[in-house]
Short mmCIF file of C-alpha atoms in Angstrom, two decimals:
data_model
loop_
_atom_site.label_atom_id
_atom_site.label_comp_id
_atom_site.label_asym_id
_atom_site.label_seq_id
_atom_site.Cartn_x
_atom_site.Cartn_y
_atom_site.Cartn_z
CA PHE A 1 49.00 -121.62 41.82
CA TRP A 2 49.20 -123.69 44.62
CA LYS A 3 52.44 -124.44 46.84
CA PHE A 4 53.47 -126.29 49.95
CA TYR A 5 54.83 -124.07 52.73
CA ALA A 6 57.14 -124.80 55.32
CA GLU A 7 55.61 -122.76 57.82
CA THR A 8 52.02 -121.42 59.13
CA GLU A 9 49.51 -119.65 56.82
CA SER A 10 50.85 -115.75 56.83
CA ILE A 11 51.32 -112.78 54.34
CA ASP A 12 55.05 -113.06 55.78
CA THR A 13 55.12 -116.52 54.33
CA VAL A 14 53.73 -116.08 50.88
CA SER A 15 55.34 -112.37 50.64
CA GLU A 16 57.75 -113.39 48.20
CA ASP A 17 55.66 -115.31 46.11
CA LEU A 18 53.24 -112.18 45.90
CA ARG A 19 55.97 -110.36 44.90
CA LEU A 20 56.74 -112.39 42.08
CA LEU A 21 53.02 -111.95 41.21
CA LYS A 22 53.28 -108.43 41.15
CA LYS A 23 56.46 -108.57 38.70
CA GLN A 24 54.16 -110.74 36.26
CA GLN A 25 51.57 -108.45 36.42
CA ASP A 26 54.23 -105.47 35.67
CA ILE A 27 55.10 -107.82 32.57
CA LEU A 28 51.50 -107.98 31.51
CA LYS A 29 50.66 -104.30 31.98
CA SER A 30 47.90 -105.45 34.42
CA VAL A 31 47.01 -103.87 37.90
CA ILE A 32 45.65 -105.70 40.75
CA VAL A 33 42.63 -103.37 42.03
CA LEU A 34 40.83 -105.54 44.40
CA ILE A 35 42.13 -108.29 46.80
CA TYR A 36 39.85 -110.59 49.23
CA VAL A 37 41.18 -112.33 52.38
CA ASP A 38 39.50 -113.47 55.24
CA ASN A 39 42.11 -111.24 57.78
CA CYS A 40 41.37 -108.01 56.03
CA CYS A 41 42.50 -105.47 58.87
CA GLN A 42 45.41 -107.48 59.69
CA VAL A 43 46.90 -107.72 56.64
CA ARG A 44 45.89 -104.73 54.72
CA ALA A 45 49.00 -102.89 55.37
CA LYS A 46 51.39 -105.65 54.18
CA LEU A 47 49.48 -106.31 50.96
CA LEU A 48 49.45 -102.58 50.21
CA LEU A 49 53.40 -102.85 50.11
CA ILE A 50 53.03 -105.28 47.33
CA PHE A 51 49.89 -104.00 45.55
CA PRO A 52 49.93 -100.39 46.11
CA GLY A 53 46.49 -98.69 45.50
CA ALA A 54 44.64 -102.34 45.70
CA LEU A 55 41.37 -102.47 47.68
CA VAL A 56 41.66 -105.05 50.49
CA LYS A 57 38.12 -106.26 51.22
CA CYS A 58 36.75 -108.92 53.39
CA ASP A 59 35.78 -112.42 52.56
CA THR A 60 32.00 -112.54 53.30
CA PHE A 61 32.26 -116.45 53.52
CA HIS A 62 34.48 -115.87 57.00
CA TRP A 63 32.64 -113.08 58.12
CA CYS A 64 29.56 -114.82 58.13
CA GLU A 65 31.04 -118.04 59.67
CA ARG A 66 32.41 -116.14 62.76
CA TRP A 67 28.97 -115.51 63.69
CA ASP A 68 28.69 -119.31 64.66
CA GLU A 69 30.52 -118.82 67.72
CA ILE A 70 28.30 -116.61 69.41
CA MET A 71 25.03 -118.73 68.60
CA TYR A 72 23.10 -120.46 71.57
CA ASP A 73 22.81 -123.83 69.35
CA LYS A 74 24.16 -124.07 66.13
CA ASN A 75 21.65 -126.72 65.10
CA SER A 76 18.82 -124.94 65.78
CA LYS A 77 16.21 -123.47 63.68
CA LYS A 78 16.84 -120.02 65.15
CA THR A 79 20.55 -120.33 63.90
CA ILE A 80 19.06 -121.02 60.28
CA VAL A 81 16.66 -118.01 60.90
CA PHE A 82 19.50 -115.59 61.81
CA CYS A 83 21.72 -116.91 59.11
CA THR A 84 18.83 -116.23 56.60
CA LEU A 85 17.93 -112.76 57.87
CA LEU A 86 21.72 -111.81 57.94
CA ARG A 87 22.06 -112.59 54.29
CA GLN A 88 18.81 -110.78 53.43
CA ALA A 89 20.44 -107.54 55.26
CA MET A 90 23.75 -107.98 53.29
CA TYR A 91 22.31 -108.25 50.06
CA ILE A 92 20.24 -105.91 47.91
CA THR A 93 19.26 -106.01 44.65
CA GLU A 94 19.34 -102.64 42.48
CA HIS A 95 16.98 -101.44 40.28
CA ALA A 96 19.31 -101.27 37.01
CA GLU A 97 20.12 -105.03 38.10
CA ILE A 98 16.47 -105.88 38.13
CA THR A 99 15.77 -104.03 34.69
CA ARG A 100 18.63 -105.98 33.32
CA ALA A 101 17.65 -109.22 34.36
CA LYS A 102 14.09 -108.52 32.99
CA ASP A 103 15.65 -107.55 29.62
CA LEU A 104 17.37 -110.77 29.23
CA LEU A 105 14.62 -112.90 30.18
CA ILE A 106 12.24 -111.30 27.80
CA SER A 107 15.15 -111.71 25.08
CA GLN A 108 15.31 -115.29 25.77
CA GLY A 109 11.35 -115.40 25.61
CA LYS A 110 11.00 -116.50 28.85
CA ASN A 111 8.17 -115.32 31.24
CA PRO A 112 9.81 -112.21 33.64
CA THR A 113 8.07 -113.20 36.71
CA SER A 114 9.16 -111.72 39.83
CA LYS A 115 10.84 -115.19 41.08
CA ALA A 116 12.60 -115.38 37.87
CA ILE A 117 13.84 -112.23 37.71
CA PHE A 118 15.24 -112.25 41.42
CA LYS A 119 16.65 -115.47 40.49
CA GLU A 120 18.80 -114.22 37.41
CA ALA A 121 19.48 -110.81 39.06
CA LYS A 122 22.77 -110.39 41.04
CA SER A 123 22.89 -108.90 44.49
CA THR A 124 25.56 -105.97 45.93
CA ILE A 125 26.47 -105.31 49.30
CA PRO A 126 25.66 -101.81 49.87
CA PRO A 127 27.53 -99.12 51.13
CA PRO A 128 28.74 -99.08 55.04
CA ASP A 129 26.10 -96.96 56.20
CA ILE A 130 23.45 -98.33 54.84
CA LEU A 131 24.76 -101.98 55.77
CA GLU A 132 25.32 -101.12 59.16
CA THR A 133 21.71 -99.74 59.58
CA ARG A 134 20.41 -103.38 58.13
CA ILE A 135 22.47 -105.56 60.03
CA MET A 136 21.89 -103.82 63.18
CA ALA A 137 18.36 -104.05 62.47
CA VAL A 138 18.47 -107.71 62.57
CA LEU A 139 20.66 -108.14 65.73
CA HIS A 140 18.27 -105.51 67.63
CA THR A 141 15.14 -107.42 66.51
CA LEU A 142 17.00 -110.92 67.60
CA MET A 143 18.04 -109.60 71.02
CA ASP A 144 14.42 -108.20 71.85
CA LYS A 145 13.39 -112.02 71.20
CA ASP A 146 16.19 -113.04 73.33
CA ASN A 147 14.92 -110.66 75.98
CA GLU A 148 11.36 -112.40 75.51
CA VAL A 149 12.77 -115.96 75.98
CA ASP A 150 14.30 -114.63 79.03
CA ARG A 151 11.57 -113.09 80.63
CA ALA A 152 9.25 -116.20 80.01
CA ARG A 153 11.82 -118.82 81.36
CA THR A 154 11.39 -116.42 85.02
CA THR A 155 7.61 -117.66 84.80
CA CYS A 156 7.41 -120.45 82.81
CA ASN A 157 6.31 -123.84 84.50
CA GLY A 158 8.90 -126.30 85.38
CA SER A 159 7.10 -129.12 83.23
CA LYS A 160 7.00 -126.87 80.03
CA LYS A 161 9.82 -126.82 77.44
CA LYS A 162 11.68 -124.03 77.44
CA GLU A 163 12.57 -122.00 74.34
CA SER A 164 16.03 -121.59 73.23
CA ARG A 165 17.82 -118.22 72.74
CA PHE A 166 19.53 -116.82 69.55
CA PHE A 167 22.35 -115.64 70.90
CA LYS A 168 24.55 -116.71 73.76
CA ARG A 169 24.94 -114.33 77.32
CA GLY A 170 28.09 -112.88 78.06
CA GLU A 171 30.95 -110.82 77.27
CA GLU A 172 32.01 -112.68 73.91
CA THR A 173 28.82 -112.14 72.23
CA LEU A 174 29.26 -108.68 72.73
CA ASN A 175 32.70 -108.35 71.55
CA THR A 176 32.18 -110.87 68.45
CA ILE A 177 29.41 -107.93 67.57
CA VAL A 178 31.62 -105.03 68.05
CA ASN A 179 34.58 -106.70 65.90
CA GLN A 180 32.22 -108.03 63.16
CA MET A 181 30.46 -104.43 63.08
CA GLU A 182 33.56 -102.79 62.63
CA HIS A 183 34.33 -104.35 59.54
CA VAL A 184 31.41 -102.99 58.05
CA LYS A 185 31.71 -99.59 59.09
CA ARG A 186 35.33 -99.58 57.62
CA GLY A 187 33.81 -100.66 54.51
CA CYS A 188 35.35 -104.11 54.22
CA LEU A 189 32.37 -106.06 53.00
CA SER A 190 30.72 -103.44 50.78
CA ASP A 191 31.10 -104.08 47.27
CA PRO A 192 33.45 -101.13 45.44
CA ASP A 193 32.35 -98.75 42.92
CA ASP A 194 31.85 -100.38 39.72
CA GLN A 195 34.04 -97.32 38.10
CA VAL A 196 36.65 -99.26 40.13
CA VAL A 197 35.74 -102.94 39.67
CA LYS A 198 32.57 -104.42 37.83
CA ILE A 199 31.48 -107.09 40.30
CA HIS A 200 29.05 -108.72 38.21
CA ARG A 201 30.59 -110.30 35.03
CA TYR A 202 28.22 -110.96 32.31
CA ASN A 203 29.38 -114.06 29.70
CA LYS A 204 28.25 -113.27 26.49
CA ARG A 205 28.79 -116.64 25.02
CA THR A 206 26.39 -118.46 27.75
CA LYS A 207 24.29 -115.39 28.47
CA LYS A 208 24.92 -115.90 32.20
CA THR A 209 26.02 -113.26 34.80
CA TYR A 210 28.33 -114.17 37.69
CA THR A 211 29.46 -112.49 40.73
CA ALA A 212 33.52 -111.89 41.02
CA ARG A 213 33.49 -111.42 44.81
CA SER A 214 35.18 -112.85 47.87
CA THR A 215 36.84 -116.24 47.79
CA GLY A 216 33.95 -118.53 47.21
CA SER A 217 35.39 -120.44 44.17
CA ASN A 218 38.59 -121.00 46.48
CA GLU A 219 36.46 -122.68 49.20
CA VAL A 220 34.67 -124.69 46.53
CA ASP A 221 38.04 -125.97 45.36
CA ASN A 222 39.18 -127.05 48.95
CA ARG A 223 36.07 -129.04 49.16
CA TYR A 224 36.22 -130.95 46.15
CA ILE A 225 40.03 -131.43 46.21
CA LEU A 226 39.90 -132.79 49.41
CA ALA A 227 36.90 -135.13 48.70
CA SER A 228 38.78 -136.71 45.92
CA MET A 229 41.60 -137.60 48.24
CA GLN A 230 39.33 -140.34 49.47
CA THR A 231 41.38 -141.22 52.55
CA PRO A 232 42.89 -139.44 55.51
CA THR A 233 46.18 -140.13 54.48
CA ILE A 234 47.83 -139.54 51.16
CA SER A 235 51.63 -139.99 49.56
CA ILE A 236 52.88 -136.42 48.60
CA THR A 237 53.64 -137.56 45.10
CA LYS A 238 49.54 -138.85 44.81
CA ALA A 239 48.60 -135.33 46.37
CA ASP A 240 50.64 -133.52 44.14
CA ILE A 241 49.24 -135.44 40.73
CA LYS A 242 45.65 -135.12 42.18
CA PHE A 243 45.99 -131.10 43.13
CA HIS A 244 47.81 -130.31 39.35
CA ASN A 245 45.07 -132.04 37.86
CA TYR A 246 42.16 -130.54 39.47
CA TYR A 247 43.58 -127.13 39.49
CA GLU A 248 44.35 -127.28 35.72
CA GLY A 249 40.97 -128.17 35.02
CA SER A 250 39.29 -125.91 37.46
CA ASN A 251 41.53 -122.78 35.86
CA ASN A 252 40.69 -124.30 32.31
CA ARG A 253 36.89 -124.38 33.20
CA LYS A 254 37.63 -120.45 34.23
#
């Protein structure tokens, strides 16, 4: 559901509605076992008071977005390279998933090429120890590249175009890396065991597999609903109708 609040966004503001949600789940004999939120470590304790035993994970979209502030040039090719390497480090495709995708393609009469298999297969975010090693390998490699750029600048001819760095220099970059890696070490990003929650959901009707991870669908909803407003200013009544109609259609599709 969506709702207007009189205060800024916080767990305290929405706590009453979350308790009502918990009450509804109890009536339905359903249990909330996994919650994705962008500030997991700040709100985990408060959420667990309402949903005891639930896992509180960090939304991967926001975690990745927080690297932007330390990039030397957000619009450079090096930022694109960093984002690509970061995603490759975060996600792995397990052998069981590769086998599932291959068998599905064969059953549909399609050629199970490597490209087709990895397009169909869904990735998993590995446990904290593996994830930390993979991400730190990317950071160390790119920091070495930045050191090479710095050394080259000391000997570079003034007329020659100077190469840019991946990361900004300074304390902010180091603090951001430490804070980001704390989430990794605590397991905030890693997928839960499939005995707890099945992250990959198979739709028997469409024969497609979807990933039930993070707040991605919310981000898509926000982007489309804001685009549908057409103007920066809109009346409450019109906004109410547009929000209601959009989310009704979205929920029906889901």
